[in-house]
Coordinates of C-alpha atoms in Angstrom, one line a residue:
Chain W
M1 CA 0.0 0.0 0.0
R2 CA 1.1 3.6 -0.6
L3 CA 0.8 5.7 2.5
C4 CA 0.4 9.4 3.0
V5 CA 1.5 10.2 6.5
L6 CA 0.4 13.4 8.2
A7 CA 2.8 13.6 11.1
D8 CA 4.7 16.1 13.2
G9 CA 5.9 13.9 16.1
P10 CA 7.5 10.7 17.1
V11 CA 4.5 8.4 16.3
G12 CA 4.4 9.7 12.8
T13 CA 8.1 9.5 12.1
S14 CA 8.1 5.9 13.5
V15 CA 5.2 5.0 11.2
A16 CA 7.1 6.3 8.2
R17 CA 10.3 4.5 9.3
L18 CA 8.6 1.2 9.9
A19 CA 6.3 1.2 6.9
D20 CA 8.8 -0.7 4.7
R21 CA 8.9 -3.6 7.2
Y22 CA 5.1 -4.1 6.6
G23 CA 5.6 -4.0 2.8
H24 CA 4.3 -0.4 2.4
S25 CA 5.8 2.6 0.8
V26 CA 5.4 6.2 1.9
T27 CA 4.5 8.4 -1.1
A28 CA 3.9 11.6 0.9
I29 CA 4.7 12.9 4.3
S30 CA 3.8 16.2 5.8
D31 CA 4.0 18.2 8.9
S32 CA 1.9 21.4 9.6
Q33 CA 4.2 23.4 7.2
R34 CA 5.6 21.5 4.3
S35 CA 5.5 18.1 2.7
A36 CA 7.8 15.7 0.8
I37 CA 6.3 13.7 -2.1
D38 CA 7.5 10.9 -4.3
E39 CA 5.0 8.7 -6.0
K40 CA 7.6 6.0 -6.4
G41 CA 8.2 5.9 -2.7
L42 CA 10.2 8.4 -0.6
D43 CA 13.7 7.8 0.8
I44 CA 12.3 8.1 4.3
E45 CA 15.5 7.9 6.2
G46 CA 17.1 10.7 4.3
I47 CA 14.0 12.9 4.5
L48 CA 13.5 12.3 8.2
N49 CA 17.1 13.0 9.0
Q50 CA 16.8 16.3 7.2
W51 CA 13.5 17.0 9.0
E52 CA 15.0 16.1 12.4
D53 CA 17.8 18.5 11.7
G54 CA 15.2 21.2 11.5
K55 CA 15.4 21.6 7.8
G56 CA 11.7 20.7 7.2
F57 CA 10.3 18.5 4.5
G58 CA 11.1 20.6 1.5
E59 CA 9.4 22.9 -1.0
N60 CA 5.9 21.4 -1.3
S61 CA 3.1 22.8 0.7
K62 CA 1.3 20.5 3.2
E63 CA -1.8 20.5 0.9
D64 CA 0.3 19.0 -1.9
A65 CA 0.7 15.8 0.1
L66 CA -3.1 15.3 0.0
H67 CA -3.0 15.5 -3.8
A68 CA -0.3 12.8 -4.1
D69 CA -1.0 9.3 -5.2
Y70 CA -1.7 7.2 -2.1
D71 CA -4.0 4.4 -0.8
V72 CA -4.1 5.1 2.9
L73 CA -4.1 8.4 4.7
I74 CA -2.4 8.0 8.1
E75 CA -3.4 11.0 10.2
V76 CA -1.3 11.2 13.4
S77 CA -0.5 14.9 13.6
E78 CA -0.6 16.4 17.0
Q79 CA -4.0 18.1 17.7
T80 CA -5.3 20.4 20.4
L81 CA -8.6 20.3 22.1
G82 CA -11.3 22.2 20.3
D83 CA -9.2 22.5 17.2
T84 CA -9.5 19.4 15.1
D85 CA -8.9 21.1 11.8
P86 CA -7.2 20.7 9.4
A87 CA -7.1 17.0 10.6
F88 CA -10.8 16.6 10.1
S89 CA -10.9 18.2 6.6
N90 CA -7.9 16.0 5.6
V91 CA -9.8 12.9 6.6
K92 CA -12.9 14.2 4.9
R93 CA -11.1 14.7 1.7
A94 CA -9.5 11.3 1.8
L95 CA -12.8 9.5 2.5
E96 CA -14.7 11.5 -0.1
Q97 CA -12.0 10.3 -2.6
D98 CA -12.8 6.7 -1.4
R99 CA -9.3 6.3 0.2
D100 CA -8.7 4.4 3.4
V101 CA -7.9 6.2 6.6
V102 CA -6.1 5.2 9.8
L103 CA -6.3 7.6 12.7
G104 CA -3.7 7.6 15.5
N105 CA -4.8 10.7 17.4
K106 CA -7.5 10.4 20.1
I107 CA -8.8 13.9 19.9
L108 CA -10.2 13.7 16.4
V109 CA -11.9 10.4 17.0
A110 CA -13.3 11.4 20.4
E111 CA -14.5 14.8 19.3
R112 CA -16.0 14.2 15.9
Y113 CA -17.0 10.6 16.0
G114 CA -20.4 11.0 14.4
E115 CA -19.2 13.2 11.5
I116 CA -16.4 10.8 10.7
Q117 CA -18.8 7.8 10.8
E118 CA -21.1 9.6 8.4
L119 CA -18.2 10.2 6.0
V120 CA -17.2 6.5 6.2
D121 CA -20.8 5.4 5.6
N122 CA -20.7 7.4 2.3
S123 CA -17.2 6.4 1.3
G124 CA -15.7 3.4 -0.6
G125 CA -12.8 3.7 1.8
N126 CA -12.4 2.1 5.2
L127 CA -11.5 3.5 8.5
R128 CA -9.6 2.1 11.5
F129 CA -8.6 3.8 14.8
D130 CA -8.0 0.7 17.1
A131 CA -4.4 2.0 17.8
T132 CA -5.9 5.1 19.6
I133 CA -6.8 2.8 22.6
G134 CA -3.6 1.5 24.2
G135 CA -1.9 0.8 20.9
K136 CA -2.4 -2.9 20.2
L137 CA -4.6 -3.7 23.3
P138 CA -7.6 -5.6 21.9
V139 CA -10.2 -3.2 23.3
L140 CA -12.3 -2.1 20.3
S141 CA -11.9 -5.6 18.7
T142 CA -13.2 -7.2 21.8
I143 CA -16.2 -4.8 21.9
D144 CA -16.9 -6.1 18.3
Y145 CA -16.4 -9.7 19.4
I146 CA -18.7 -9.6 22.4
G147 CA -21.2 -7.3 20.8
P148 CA -22.2 -3.9 22.2
S149 CA -25.7 -5.3 23.1
Q150 CA -24.1 -7.8 25.4
I151 CA -22.0 -5.2 27.3
T152 CA -23.5 -3.4 30.3
G153 CA -20.6 -1.1 31.0
V154 CA -16.9 -0.5 30.8
R155 CA -14.4 0.9 33.3
G156 CA -10.7 1.0 33.4
V157 CA -7.3 2.4 34.3
L158 CA -6.9 4.3 31.0
S159 CA -3.8 6.4 31.4
G160 CA -0.5 4.5 31.9
L161 CA 1.3 7.6 32.9
A162 CA -1.2 8.6 35.5
N163 CA -1.1 5.1 36.8
F164 CA 2.7 5.0 36.8
I165 CA 2.8 8.3 38.8
L166 CA 0.1 7.1 41.3
T167 CA 2.0 3.9 41.8
R168 CA 5.3 5.6 42.4
M169 CA 3.8 8.2 44.7
A170 CA 2.1 5.4 46.7
T171 CA 5.1 3.1 47.0
E172 CA 8.1 5.4 47.2
G173 CA 6.7 8.6 48.6
L174 CA 8.6 10.5 45.9
G175 CA 7.6 13.9 44.6
Y176 CA 5.9 14.5 41.3
E177 CA 8.9 16.0 39.5
H178 CA 11.2 13.1 40.2
I179 CA 8.6 10.6 39.0
H180 CA 7.8 12.6 35.9
A181 CA 11.5 12.4 34.9
E182 CA 11.4 8.6 35.3
A183 CA 8.3 8.4 33.2
Q184 CA 10.1 10.4 30.4
D185 CA 13.0 7.9 30.5
L186 CA 10.5 5.0 30.1
G187 CA 8.9 6.8 27.1
V188 CA 5.4 6.7 28.6
T189 CA 4.7 10.4 28.7
N190 CA 2.6 12.4 26.3
M191 CA 4.0 15.7 25.1
D192 CA 2.2 17.4 27.9
P193 CA 2.0 15.2 31.1
K194 CA -0.8 17.4 32.5
W195 CA -2.9 15.9 29.8
D196 CA -2.7 12.5 31.6
L197 CA -2.7 13.9 35.1
E198 CA -5.7 16.1 34.7
G199 CA -7.7 13.2 33.3
T200 CA -8.0 14.5 29.7
D201 CA -6.4 11.6 28.1
S202 CA -8.6 9.1 30.0
A203 CA -11.6 11.2 29.1
L204 CA -10.8 11.0 25.4
T205 CA -10.3 7.3 25.6
S206 CA -13.6 6.9 27.5
A207 CA -15.4 8.9 24.8
I208 CA -14.0 6.7 22.0
I209 CA -15.1 3.5 23.9
A210 CA -18.5 5.0 24.6
N211 CA -19.0 5.9 21.0
K212 CA -18.0 2.5 19.9
L213 CA -20.6 1.1 22.3
Y214 CA -23.5 3.5 21.9
F215 CA -23.2 5.4 18.7
P216 CA -25.5 6.1 16.8
E217 CA -28.0 5.9 19.6
R218 CA -25.9 8.3 21.6
E219 CA -22.8 10.3 20.7
F220 CA -20.3 11.3 23.4
N221 CA -17.6 13.9 23.4
L222 CA -15.5 15.6 26.0
D223 CA -18.3 18.0 27.0
D224 CA -20.4 15.1 28.2
I225 CA -17.7 13.8 30.6
D226 CA -17.2 14.7 34.2
V227 CA -13.4 14.8 34.6
E228 CA -11.3 15.0 37.7
G229 CA -7.6 14.3 37.6
I230 CA -5.0 13.2 40.1
T231 CA -3.3 16.5 40.6
E232 CA -5.0 17.2 44.0
I233 CA -4.1 13.8 45.5
S234 CA -1.7 14.1 48.4
G235 CA 0.9 11.5 49.5
K236 CA -1.0 11.4 52.8
A237 CA -4.2 10.3 51.1
L238 CA -2.3 7.5 49.4
D239 CA -0.8 6.4 52.8
Q240 CA -4.2 6.4 54.4
A241 CA -5.6 4.3 51.5
K242 CA -2.7 1.8 51.9
E243 CA -3.4 1.3 55.6
D244 CA -7.0 0.4 54.7
G245 CA -5.8 -2.2 52.1
R246 CA -6.7 0.1 49.2
T247 CA -5.1 2.0 46.5
V248 CA -6.0 5.1 44.5
K249 CA -6.5 4.7 40.8
L250 CA -7.6 7.1 38.1
I251 CA -10.7 5.3 36.7
G252 CA -12.8 6.0 33.6
D253 CA -16.3 4.7 34.1
I254 CA -18.5 4.4 31.0
S255 CA -22.2 3.5 30.9
R256 CA -25.0 4.4 28.5
D257 CA -26.1 7.2 30.9
Q258 CA -22.8 8.8 31.8
I259 CA -19.1 8.9 31.7
R260 CA -17.0 9.9 34.6
V261 CA -13.2 10.1 35.0
A262 CA -12.0 10.4 38.6
P263 CA -9.6 9.0 41.2
R264 CA -11.2 6.1 43.1
L265 CA -10.3 4.0 46.1
I266 CA -9.9 0.4 44.9
P267 CA -9.2 -2.6 47.1
E268 CA -5.7 -3.8 46.6
T269 CA -7.0 -7.3 45.7
N270 CA -9.2 -5.9 42.9
S271 CA -8.1 -6.5 39.4
L272 CA -8.2 -2.8 38.6
A273 CA -5.5 -2.3 41.2
L274 CA -2.7 -2.9 38.7
S275 CA 0.5 -1.0 39.2
G276 CA 3.0 0.8 37.0
A277 CA 2.7 2.2 33.5
N278 CA -0.1 -0.2 32.6
I279 CA -3.6 0.1 31.2
M280 CA -6.6 -2.1 32.0
V281 CA -10.0 -2.1 30.5
Q282 CA -12.7 -4.1 32.3
I283 CA -15.8 -5.0 30.2
D284 CA -18.9 -5.9 32.0
T285 CA -20.9 -8.5 30.1
K286 CA -24.5 -9.6 30.5
Y287 CA -23.7 -13.3 30.7
S288 CA -19.9 -13.7 31.2
G289 CA -19.1 -11.4 34.1
A290 CA -16.3 -8.9 33.8
I291 CA -13.6 -9.5 31.2
N292 CA -10.3 -7.7 31.8
I293 CA -7.8 -6.7 29.2
S294 CA -4.5 -5.2 30.3
G295 CA -1.0 -4.5 29.1
K296 CA 1.6 -1.8 29.2
S297 CA 1.1 1.7 28.0
P298 CA 2.6 1.9 24.5
T299 CA 5.6 3.9 23.5
A300 CA 5.5 6.0 20.3
S301 CA 7.2 3.2 18.4
E302 CA 4.8 0.6 19.7
T303 CA 1.9 2.9 18.8
A304 CA 3.4 3.2 15.3
H305 CA 3.4 -0.6 15.0
A306 CA -0.2 -0.7 16.1
I307 CA -1.1 1.9 13.4
L308 CA 0.7 -0.1 10.7
Q309 CA -1.2 -3.2 11.9
D310 CA -4.5 -1.2 11.6
V311 CA -3.4 -0.6 7.9
E312 CA -3.3 -4.4 7.5
G313 CA -6.7 -4.6 9.2
L314 CA -8.2 -2.4 6.5
R315 CA -8.1 -5.3 4.2
T316 CA -10.1 -7.7 6.4
Chain N
M6 CA -31.5 -20.3 12.6
R7 CA -32.6 -23.9 13.2
L8 CA -30.3 -25.7 15.6
C9 CA -29.5 -29.4 16.0
V10 CA -28.1 -29.8 19.5
L11 CA -26.0 -32.9 20.4
A12 CA -25.9 -32.8 24.1
D13 CA -26.0 -34.9 27.2
G14 CA -25.1 -32.5 29.9
P15 CA -25.8 -29.1 31.4
V16 CA -24.1 -27.0 28.7
G17 CA -26.2 -28.7 26.0
T18 CA -29.5 -28.4 27.9
S19 CA -28.7 -24.7 28.6
V20 CA -28.0 -24.1 24.9
A21 CA -31.4 -25.6 24.0
R22 CA -33.2 -23.6 26.7
L23 CA -31.6 -20.3 25.8
A24 CA -31.8 -20.7 22.0
D25 CA -35.2 -18.9 21.8
R26 CA -33.7 -15.8 23.4
Y27 CA -31.3 -15.5 20.6
G28 CA -34.0 -15.9 18.0
H29 CA -33.2 -19.5 17.1
S30 CA -35.3 -22.7 17.2
V31 CA -34.1 -26.1 18.1
T32 CA -35.3 -28.6 15.5
A33 CA -33.5 -31.6 16.8
I34 CA -31.8 -32.6 20.1
S35 CA -30.1 -35.8 20.9
D36 CA -28.2 -37.5 23.7
S37 CA -26.0 -40.6 23.1
Q38 CA -29.2 -42.8 22.9
R39 CA -32.2 -41.1 21.5
S40 CA -33.3 -37.9 19.9
A41 CA -36.4 -35.6 19.7
I42 CA -37.1 -33.9 16.3
D43 CA -39.6 -31.3 15.2
E44 CA -38.8 -29.4 12.1
K45 CA -41.2 -26.6 13.2
G46 CA -39.2 -26.2 16.4
L47 CA -39.3 -28.4 19.5
D48 CA -41.1 -27.6 22.7
I49 CA -37.8 -27.5 24.5
E50 CA -39.1 -27.0 28.1
G51 CA -41.4 -30.0 27.8
I52 CA -38.8 -32.2 26.2
L53 CA -36.0 -31.4 28.7
N54 CA -38.3 -31.8 31.7
Q55 CA -39.1 -35.3 30.4
W56 CA -35.4 -36.0 29.7
E57 CA -34.3 -34.7 33.1
D58 CA -36.9 -37.1 34.7
G59 CA -34.9 -39.9 33.1
K60 CA -37.5 -40.6 30.4
G61 CA -35.1 -39.9 27.5
F62 CA -35.8 -37.9 24.4
G63 CA -38.3 -40.3 22.8
E64 CA -38.5 -42.9 20.0
N65 CA -36.1 -41.5 17.4
S66 CA -32.6 -42.9 17.2
K67 CA -29.7 -40.4 17.8
E68 CA -28.8 -40.7 14.0
D69 CA -32.3 -39.4 13.1
A70 CA -31.3 -36.0 14.6
L71 CA -28.6 -35.6 12.0
H72 CA -31.1 -36.2 9.2
A73 CA -33.4 -33.5 10.5
D74 CA -33.7 -30.1 8.9
Y75 CA -31.2 -27.7 10.6
D76 CA -28.8 -24.9 9.8
V77 CA -26.3 -25.2 12.6
L78 CA -25.0 -28.3 14.3
I79 CA -24.1 -27.6 18.0
E80 CA -21.9 -30.5 19.2
V81 CA -21.5 -30.2 23.0
S82 CA -21.8 -33.9 24.0
E83 CA -19.4 -35.1 26.7
Q84 CA -16.4 -36.9 25.2
T85 CA -13.6 -38.9 26.6
L86 CA -9.9 -38.7 25.7
G87 CA -9.0 -40.9 22.8
D88 CA -12.6 -41.5 21.8
T89 CA -13.8 -38.5 19.7
D90 CA -16.3 -40.6 17.8
P91 CA -19.2 -40.3 17.1
A92 CA -18.7 -36.5 17.7
F93 CA -16.1 -36.3 14.9
S94 CA -18.3 -38.2 12.3
N95 CA -21.3 -36.0 13.2
V96 CA -19.3 -32.9 12.5
K97 CA -17.9 -34.4 9.3
R98 CA -21.4 -35.2 8.1
A99 CA -22.6 -31.7 8.9
L100 CA -19.7 -30.0 7.1
E101 CA -19.9 -32.3 4.1
Q102 CA -23.6 -31.2 3.8
D103 CA -22.4 -27.5 3.9
R104 CA -24.0 -26.9 7.3
D105 CA -22.5 -24.6 10.0
V106 CA -21.0 -26.1 13.1
V107 CA -20.3 -24.8 16.6
L108 CA -18.2 -26.9 18.9
G109 CA -18.4 -26.6 22.7
N110 CA -16.2 -29.5 23.7
K111 CA -12.4 -29.1 23.9
I112 CA -11.5 -32.7 23.3
L113 CA -12.7 -32.8 19.7
V114 CA -11.1 -29.5 18.8
A115 CA -7.8 -30.2 20.5
E116 CA -7.4 -33.8 19.3
R117 CA -8.5 -33.6 15.7
Y118 CA -7.8 -29.9 14.8
G119 CA -6.2 -30.7 11.4
E120 CA -8.9 -33.0 10.2
I121 CA -11.6 -30.6 11.2
Q122 CA -9.9 -27.7 9.4
E123 CA -9.6 -29.8 6.3
L124 CA -13.3 -30.5 6.4
V125 CA -14.1 -26.8 6.8
D126 CA -11.8 -25.9 3.9
N127 CA -13.8 -28.1 1.7
S128 CA -17.2 -27.1 3.1
G129 CA -19.7 -24.3 2.3
G130 CA -20.4 -24.3 6.1
N131 CA -18.5 -22.3 8.7
L132 CA -17.1 -23.4 12.0
R133 CA -16.6 -21.7 15.4
F134 CA -15.2 -23.0 18.7
D135 CA -14.3 -19.8 20.5
A136 CA -16.5 -20.9 23.5
T137 CA -14.2 -23.8 24.2
I138 CA -11.6 -21.3 25.7
G139 CA -13.0 -19.7 28.8
G140 CA -16.5 -19.2 27.4
K141 CA -16.7 -15.6 26.1
L142 CA -13.1 -14.7 27.0
P143 CA -11.7 -13.0 23.8
V144 CA -8.7 -15.3 23.4
L145 CA -9.1 -16.7 19.9
S146 CA -10.5 -13.5 18.6
T147 CA -7.5 -11.6 20.0
I148 CA -5.1 -14.0 18.3
D149 CA -6.9 -13.2 15.1
Y150 CA -6.8 -9.5 15.9
I151 CA -3.1 -9.4 16.7
G152 CA -2.2 -11.9 14.0
P153 CA -0.3 -15.2 14.8
S154 CA 2.9 -13.8 13.1
Q155 CA 3.0 -11.0 15.7
I156 CA 2.8 -13.4 18.6
T157 CA 5.9 -14.9 20.1
G158 CA 4.2 -17.1 22.8
V159 CA 1.2 -17.6 25.0
R160 CA 1.0 -18.6 28.7
G161 CA -1.8 -18.7 31.2
V162 CA -3.7 -19.8 34.1
L163 CA -6.1 -21.9 32.1
S164 CA -8.1 -23.9 34.6
G165 CA -10.4 -21.8 36.9
L166 CA -11.1 -24.9 39.1
A167 CA -7.4 -25.7 39.6
N168 CA -6.8 -22.0 40.4
F169 CA -9.7 -21.9 42.8
I170 CA -8.4 -24.9 44.6
L171 CA -4.8 -23.6 44.7
T172 CA -6.0 -20.3 46.0
R173 CA -8.1 -21.8 48.7
M174 CA -5.3 -24.2 49.8
A175 CA -2.9 -21.3 50.0
T176 CA -5.1 -18.9 51.9
E177 CA -7.2 -21.1 54.1
G178 CA -5.1 -24.2 54.7
L179 CA -8.2 -26.2 53.9
G180 CA -8.1 -29.8 52.7
Y181 CA -9.0 -30.7 49.1
E182 CA -12.4 -32.3 49.8
H183 CA -13.8 -29.3 51.5
I184 CA -12.6 -27.0 48.7
H185 CA -14.0 -29.3 46.0
A186 CA -17.5 -29.1 47.6
E187 CA -17.2 -25.3 47.6
A188 CA -16.2 -25.4 43.9
Q189 CA -19.3 -27.5 43.1
D190 CA -21.5 -25.0 44.9
L191 CA -20.0 -22.3 42.7
G192 CA -20.6 -24.3 39.5
V193 CA -17.0 -24.2 38.5
T194 CA -16.3 -27.9 38.4
N195 CA -16.2 -30.1 35.4
M196 CA -17.9 -33.5 35.7
D197 CA -14.6 -35.0 36.8
P198 CA -12.5 -32.6 38.9
K199 CA -9.4 -34.7 38.4
W200 CA -9.6 -33.5 34.8
D201 CA -8.6 -30.0 36.0
L202 CA -6.4 -31.0 38.9
E203 CA -4.2 -33.4 36.8
G204 CA -3.7 -30.7 34.2
T205 CA -5.7 -32.3 31.3
D206 CA -8.1 -29.5 30.9
S207 CA -5.3 -26.9 30.7
A208 CA -3.4 -29.1 28.3
L209 CA -6.5 -29.3 25.9
T210 CA -6.9 -25.5 26.1
S211 CA -3.1 -25.1 25.4
A212 CA -3.4 -27.4 22.3
I213 CA -6.3 -25.4 20.9
I214 CA -4.4 -22.1 21.4
A215 CA -1.3 -23.7 19.9
N216 CA -3.2 -24.9 16.8
K217 CA -4.8 -21.5 16.4
L218 CA -1.3 -20.0 16.4
Y219 CA 0.7 -22.5 14.4
F220 CA -1.5 -24.7 12.3
P221 CA -1.0 -25.8 9.5
E222 CA 2.8 -25.3 10.0
R223 CA 2.5 -27.5 13.1
E224 CA -0.3 -29.4 14.6
F225 CA -0.5 -30.1 18.4
N226 CA -2.5 -32.6 20.3
L227 CA -2.3 -34.0 23.9
D228 CA 0.5 -36.4 23.0
D229 CA 2.7 -33.4 22.3
I230 CA 2.2 -31.8 25.7
D231 CA 4.2 -32.4 28.8
V232 CA 1.6 -32.3 31.6
E233 CA 2.0 -32.1 35.3
G234 CA -1.0 -31.3 37.6
I235 CA -1.4 -29.9 41.1
T236 CA -2.3 -33.1 42.9
E237 CA 1.2 -33.5 44.4
I238 CA 1.4 -30.0 45.8
S239 CA 1.4 -29.9 49.6
G240 CA 0.0 -27.2 51.8
K241 CA 3.6 -26.8 53.1
A242 CA 5.0 -26.0 49.7
L243 CA 2.3 -23.3 49.4
D244 CA 3.2 -21.8 52.8
Q245 CA 6.9 -21.8 51.8
A246 CA 6.1 -20.0 48.6
K247 CA 4.0 -17.4 50.4
E248 CA 6.9 -16.7 52.8
D249 CA 9.0 -15.9 49.7
G250 CA 6.4 -13.5 48.3
R251 CA 5.4 -16.1 45.7
T252 CA 2.4 -18.2 44.9
V253 CA 2.0 -21.5 43.0
K254 CA -0.1 -21.4 39.8
L255 CA -0.9 -24.1 37.3
I256 CA 0.5 -22.6 34.1
G257 CA 0.1 -23.6 30.5
D258 CA 3.1 -22.4 28.5
I259 CA 2.8 -22.4 24.7
S260 CA 5.5 -21.7 22.1
R261 CA 6.2 -22.9 18.6
D262 CA 8.6 -25.5 19.9
Q263 CA 6.8 -27.0 22.9
I264 CA 3.8 -26.9 25.2
R265 CA 4.1 -27.5 28.9
V266 CA 1.5 -27.6 31.6
A267 CA 2.9 -27.5 35.2
P268 CA 2.7 -25.8 38.5
R269 CA 5.0 -22.8 38.7
L270 CA 6.2 -20.4 41.3
I271 CA 5.0 -17.0 40.4
P272 CA 5.8 -13.7 42.3
E273 CA 2.7 -12.4 44.0
T274 CA 3.0 -9.1 42.1
N275 CA 3.0 -10.8 38.7
S276 CA -0.2 -10.5 36.7
L277 CA -0.4 -14.3 36.4
A278 CA -0.8 -14.4 40.2
L279 CA -4.6 -14.0 40.0
S280 CA -6.7 -15.7 42.6
G281 CA -9.9 -17.6 42.7
A282 CA -11.9 -19.3 39.9
N283 CA -10.4 -17.2 37.2
I284 CA -8.6 -17.7 34.0
M285 CA -5.9 -15.5 32.5
V286 CA -4.2 -15.8 29.1
Q287 CA -1.1 -13.7 28.5
I288 CA -0.2 -13.1 24.9
D289 CA 3.4 -12.1 24.2
T290 CA 3.6 -9.9 21.2
K291 CA 6.5 -8.8 19.1
Y292 CA 5.9 -5.0 19.4
S293 CA 3.4 -4.5 22.2
G294 CA 4.7 -6.5 25.1
A295 CA 2.4 -8.9 27.0
I296 CA -1.3 -8.5 26.6
N297 CA -3.4 -10.0 29.4
I298 CA -6.9 -11.3 29.1
S299 CA -8.7 -12.5 32.2
G300 CA -12.1 -13.3 33.6
K301 CA -14.0 -15.8 35.6
S302 CA -14.2 -19.4 34.7
P303 CA -17.6 -19.8 33.0
T304 CA -20.5 -21.9 34.4
A305 CA -22.4 -24.3 32.2
S306 CA -25.0 -21.6 31.5
E307 CA -22.4 -19.0 30.7
T308 CA -20.7 -21.4 28.3
A309 CA -24.1 -22.0 26.7
H310 CA -24.5 -18.2 26.1
A311 CA -21.0 -18.1 24.6
I312 CA -21.9 -21.0 22.3
L313 CA -25.1 -19.2 21.1
Q314 CA -22.9 -16.1 20.5
D315 CA -20.6 -18.2 18.4
V316 CA -23.8 -19.1 16.4
E317 CA -24.2 -15.3 15.8
G318 CA -20.6 -15.1 14.9
L319 CA -21.0 -17.6 12.0
R320 CA -22.7 -14.9 10.1
T321 CA -19.9 -12.4 10.3

């Protein structure tokens, strides 16, 4: 497949670098300024080295990338809340041209789920965004497998970074700054760690899961979610919880009626009490109890692999 | 869909009783002796009440059920090791007639995987057996989702009953008989508890997972598996493990080269150290670390729901 990669960060550059290993070529790559295009397949290593030296992608405008010959648009550019353009219009253009699209950024999927689904319904192209939930964790695939009508609710530890920091605060009594540096070394931070600590990342993940479960009957976006982060939790509160055999976890709780993201006291023996830079999604089913899916929070390179596997998934 | 249910135990009778809720009718039901047939749909409650009173299914031979009009054969009869007929020949006949088949019994799938796949390859009918692994746990669906080529190995706590008994032995210091009675009350036992305690059930599950991963390159059955159960583990050994911050779990360990089922010492903080009548499957991936899937061991009725959901899955 020929890929057009819209990227300005480590996930996008990893996708471009790894594409060859999956048998794909990158025919266009763009950041928010400029693009590089070669319909025979770009020399990715050369181009990215140049880009990483601050020299940009070259002379073509970013719009030129979207006019290049490609089969799959991979939209993984950084976005900010409330500002999902031009990402949305890029996706719109691709789907209107019956191209396939893989999305790697939560904001666009969470904030404009209904509009995107409508574009897909009217397109000959396919769409995947499984990688937006914990990289390769089988969350959306399992919702498909179990069937939304058999699921009564979903809750989970949705931010690996928030969980890593809570775990370290609880076990080591270390201050936030020290722990944040550790998290950066492990490659588990987003650009802006506040994003995770204030609960925004968990809320976006919750919105995507809720839309997967309840759309088109109901559509959720950030405005529908009651969000409280972990920034107000003291070391003392964590010590107190520990004495009572409990632990504090940042939990996203999703039902048909409401979504809530907030710190919650969880018994240490509960399966949600997982430690470290891990994610867990617990799916309540009508007839099979709770099904737990967990794994480590993906790095940029792991997310890139998951995105390239979503490209494979377009064919199935 | 019109179902033909081959059943002689609680899973089969639950499937027949629940079929209506999924919009299906049962046109034939058989045990190892006799069958009841009505091509307009059987009065299941009346027939099962009669059967449960020991009066059998009626005058028709068991072979007659296979000549009835039906769309899906549900083969959930009890089988014994080394004796997968007539189950196999029933499945063969159904697939040769281009009917769909759902299997609920591990033995047949584990022992004759290759032959069954060959029948499916030459049939207009479809086959599902997802319910044989932990009921509705998304194990086989996740192997499909991740892709066998991206998976480097699988291990897990595969018998809920063995895990329940190990957990109780470790925490309560109770003898086996007391704990077995508890397990029966909870509905987590197989007909023969030795089955789980000697590791056979875990070995069959391991063989199915291995075949899903490696067939046709390699085919596994029970003879290829090194099996050791938990019957030789003393309460003392469990106490010793606990003092060292460990716990003993019956682990099935699956790789391309070998499958092993044996008790293993696991650190209490490891995700495989789950307690109670639960199952966990840990999938090692090339690029996303280990993905854990866990949930409770299904009861007969929960397995029946999973089988009926496999019937839905035939259409996708």
